[in-house]
CSV table of C-alpha atoms in Angstrom, one decimal:
chain,number,residue,atom,x,y,z
I,1,UNK,CA,-10.1,-5.5,-6.3
I,2,UNK,CA,-9.0,-9.5,-6.9
I,3,UNK,CA,-11.5,-11.8,-8.8
I,4,UNK,CA,-13.1,-14.5,-6.5
I,5,UNK,CA,-12.4,-17.9,-7.4
I,6,UNK,CA,-15.2,-19.7,-8.9
I,7,UNK,CA,-15.1,-22.9,-11.3
I,8,UNK,CA,-16.9,-22.2,-14.2
I,9,UNK,CA,-16.2,-21.0,-17.2
I,10,UNK,CA,-15.8,-17.8,-18.3
I,11,UNK,CA,-16.6,-16.5,-21.6
I,12,UNK,CA,-15.1,-12.9,-22.6
I,13,UNK,CA,-15.9,-11.3,-25.8
I,14,UNK,CA,-13.4,-9.6,-27.5
I,15,UNK,CA,-13.5,-8.4,-31.0
I,16,UNK,CA,-11.5,-10.8,-33.7
I,17,UNK,CA,-11.2,-10.9,-37.4
I,18,UNK,CA,-13.1,-8.6,-39.6
I,19,UNK,CA,-14.6,-6.9,-36.7
I,20,UNK,CA,-11.1,-6.2,-35.5
I,21,UNK,CA,-9.9,-4.9,-38.7
I,22,UNK,CA,-12.8,-2.7,-38.7
I,23,UNK,CA,-12.4,-1.1,-35.3
I,24,UNK,CA,-9.3,-0.7,-35.9
I,25,UNK,CA,-9.8,1.2,-39.8
I,26,UNK,CA,-12.4,3.3,-37.9
I,27,UNK,CA,-9.8,4.3,-35.0
I,28,UNK,CA,-7.5,5.4,-37.9
I,29,UNK,CA,-10.3,7.3,-39.3
I,30,UNK,CA,-11.2,9.0,-36.2
I,31,UNK,CA,-7.7,9.9,-35.3
I,32,UNK,CA,-6.8,11.4,-38.8
I,33,UNK,CA,-10.2,13.6,-38.9
I,34,UNK,CA,-9.0,15.1,-35.2
I,35,UNK,CA,-5.4,15.4,-36.8
I,36,UNK,CA,-4.0,12.7,-34.4
I,37,UNK,CA,-2.1,9.6,-35.5
I,38,UNK,CA,-2.9,6.3,-34.3
I,39,UNK,CA,1.3,5.4,-34.3
I,40,UNK,CA,1.9,1.3,-34.4
I,41,UNK,CA,2.4,0.9,-30.6
I,42,UNK,CA,-1.0,3.2,-30.1
I,43,UNK,CA,-2.7,0.7,-32.6
I,44,UNK,CA,-1.1,-2.8,-31.4
I,45,UNK,CA,-2.4,-1.5,-27.6
I,46,UNK,CA,-5.6,-0.9,-28.9
I,47,UNK,CA,-5.8,-4.2,-30.9
I,48,UNK,CA,-4.8,-6.2,-27.6
I,49,UNK,CA,-7.5,-4.4,-26.0
I,50,UNK,CA,-10.3,-5.4,-28.1
I,51,UNK,CA,-9.4,-8.6,-28.3
I,52,UNK,CA,-9.4,-9.0,-24.5
I,53,UNK,CA,-12.9,-7.8,-24.6
I,54,UNK,CA,-12.6,-7.2,-20.6
I,55,UNK,CA,-9.9,-5.1,-18.4
I,56,UNK,CA,-6.4,-5.5,-18.7
I,57,UNK,CA,-3.6,-4.7,-16.9
I,58,UNK,CA,-0.7,-2.5,-17.7
I,59,UNK,CA,1.9,-4.9,-17.2
I,60,UNK,CA,-0.4,-7.4,-19.1
I,61,UNK,CA,-0.2,-5.9,-22.0
I,62,UNK,CA,3.5,-4.9,-21.6
I,63,UNK,CA,4.1,-8.7,-21.7
I,64,UNK,CA,1.9,-9.6,-24.7
I,65,UNK,CA,2.6,-6.4,-26.6
I,66,UNK,CA,5.4,-7.8,-29.0
I,67,UNK,CA,4.1,-10.7,-31.4
I,68,UNK,CA,7.5,-12.2,-31.7
I,69,UNK,CA,10.5,-10.9,-29.8
I,70,UNK,CA,10.9,-9.1,-26.3
I,71,UNK,CA,8.1,-7.5,-24.6
I,72,UNK,CA,7.3,-3.6,-24.8
I,73,UNK,CA,9.1,-1.2,-22.8
I,74,UNK,CA,6.6,0.0,-19.9
I,75,UNK,CA,6.8,3.3,-21.3
I,76,UNK,CA,5.7,2.8,-24.7
I,77,UNK,CA,2.7,1.0,-23.2
I,78,UNK,CA,1.7,3.6,-20.6
I,79,UNK,CA,2.2,6.6,-23.4
I,80,UNK,CA,-0.1,4.6,-25.8
I,81,UNK,CA,-2.8,4.0,-22.9
I,82,UNK,CA,-2.8,7.7,-22.2
I,83,UNK,CA,-3.3,8.6,-25.9
I,84,UNK,CA,-6.3,6.3,-26.1
I,85,UNK,CA,-7.8,7.4,-23.0
I,86,UNK,CA,-7.5,11.1,-24.1
I,87,UNK,CA,-8.9,10.1,-27.3
I,88,UNK,CA,-11.7,8.0,-26.2
I,89,UNK,CA,-11.0,4.6,-27.3
I,90,UNK,CA,-9.9,3.3,-23.6
I,91,UNK,CA,-11.6,4.2,-20.0
I,92,UNK,CA,-9.1,3.2,-17.1
I,93,UNK,CA,-11.1,1.1,-14.7
I,94,UNK,CA,-9.5,2.5,-11.4
I,95,UNK,CA,-10.7,-0.3,-9.2
I,96,UNK,CA,-9.3,-2.5,-11.2
I,97,UNK,CA,-6.2,-1.0,-12.0
I,98,UNK,CA,-7.1,-1.6,-15.6
I,99,UNK,CA,-7.8,-0.6,-19.4
I,100,UNK,CA,-10.4,-1.2,-21.3
I,101,UNK,CA,-11.5,-0.5,-25.0
I,102,UNK,CA,-14.4,2.1,-25.6
I,103,UNK,CA,-16.2,1.6,-28.4
I,104,UNK,CA,-18.6,4.1,-28.2
I,105,UNK,CA,-17.9,7.2,-30.7
I,106,UNK,CA,-19.4,9.6,-28.5
I,107,UNK,CA,-16.9,12.2,-27.7
I,108,UNK,CA,-16.6,12.5,-23.8
I,109,UNK,CA,-19.3,10.2,-22.9
I,110,UNK,CA,-19.5,9.4,-19.3
I,111,UNK,CA,-18.5,5.8,-18.5
I,112,UNK,CA,-20.7,3.4,-16.3
I,113,UNK,CA,-19.3,0.0,-16.1
I,114,UNK,CA,-20.6,-3.3,-14.1
I,115,UNK,CA,-17.8,-5.5,-12.8
I,116,UNK,CA,-18.3,-8.6,-12.3
I,117,UNK,CA,-16.0,-9.8,-9.3
I,118,UNK,CA,-15.8,-13.3,-10.5
I,119,UNK,CA,-15.1,-13.7,-14.0
I,120,UNK,CA,-14.2,-10.2,-14.2
I,121,UNK,CA,-16.6,-9.4,-17.3
I,122,UNK,CA,-17.1,-5.8,-17.8
I,123,UNK,CA,-19.8,-4.3,-19.4
I,124,UNK,CA,-20.1,-0.3,-20.3
I,125,UNK,CA,-23.1,1.6,-20.5
I,126,UNK,CA,-24.3,5.0,-20.4
I,127,UNK,CA,-25.6,6.5,-16.9
I,128,UNK,CA,-28.9,8.2,-16.7
I,129,UNK,CA,-27.2,9.8,-13.7
I,130,UNK,CA,-24.8,11.8,-15.5
I,131,UNK,CA,-26.6,14.8,-15.9
I,132,UNK,CA,-27.6,15.2,-12.3
I,133,UNK,CA,-23.7,14.7,-11.6
I,134,UNK,CA,-22.5,17.6,-13.8
I,135,UNK,CA,-25.4,19.8,-12.4
I,136,UNK,CA,-23.8,19.0,-9.0
I,137,UNK,CA,-20.5,19.5,-9.8
I,138,UNK,CA,-21.1,22.9,-11.5
I,139,UNK,CA,-23.3,24.1,-8.3
I,140,UNK,CA,-20.0,23.2,-6.3
I,141,UNK,CA,-18.1,25.3,-8.8
I,142,UNK,CA,-16.3,22.1,-10.7
I,143,UNK,CA,-15.4,22.3,-14.2
I,144,UNK,CA,-15.9,18.5,-14.7
I,145,UNK,CA,-13.5,16.8,-17.3
I,146,UNK,CA,-14.9,13.5,-16.9
I,147,UNK,CA,-17.7,10.9,-15.1
I,148,UNK,CA,-16.9,7.2,-14.6
I,149,UNK,CA,-18.8,5.2,-12.5
I,150,UNK,CA,-17.7,1.8,-11.5
I,151,UNK,CA,-20.6,-0.9,-9.9
I,152,UNK,CA,-19.4,-4.5,-8.7
I,153,UNK,CA,-21.0,-7.6,-8.2
I,154,UNK,CA,-21.4,-10.7,-10.4
I,155,UNK,CA,-22.5,-11.0,-13.6
I,156,UNK,CA,-25.4,-13.3,-14.9
I,157,UNK,CA,-23.2,-16.3,-15.8
I,158,UNK,CA,-21.7,-15.8,-12.1
I,159,UNK,CA,-24.4,-15.3,-10.0
I,160,UNK,CA,-26.0,-18.7,-11.1
């Protein structure tokens, strides 16, 4: 889904400085506790997602991956994204074909997103309908592994 062209400033709220360092340290600790490794490529992709504060396409991550030198090879970034999703550090926004950092600590939580079609701002929240969805899946014989809801519209800044 493409963003609608608009003529106002867009403010994205990524993480930087001490807050970014704290998020990365917390990710390291969670990985260590789960006997997983936050390798340099995985850490860099997580860092880029946190700094962006909005959904980022994989090829944009590839092009900005290296601080100095050539960009990362696509398999490196895709493997990192797969790991980050599996460990609960990132979500894939299907409708945008993009990824966003997950800053919630609950493992396996349902994810719901409000996505602005104008500026791309994305807000994650825990949907109350999750129990109903899981119950419906179980009643139909499904063993659900995740629930993701995406809602599109305009954020408060863009609707004005």
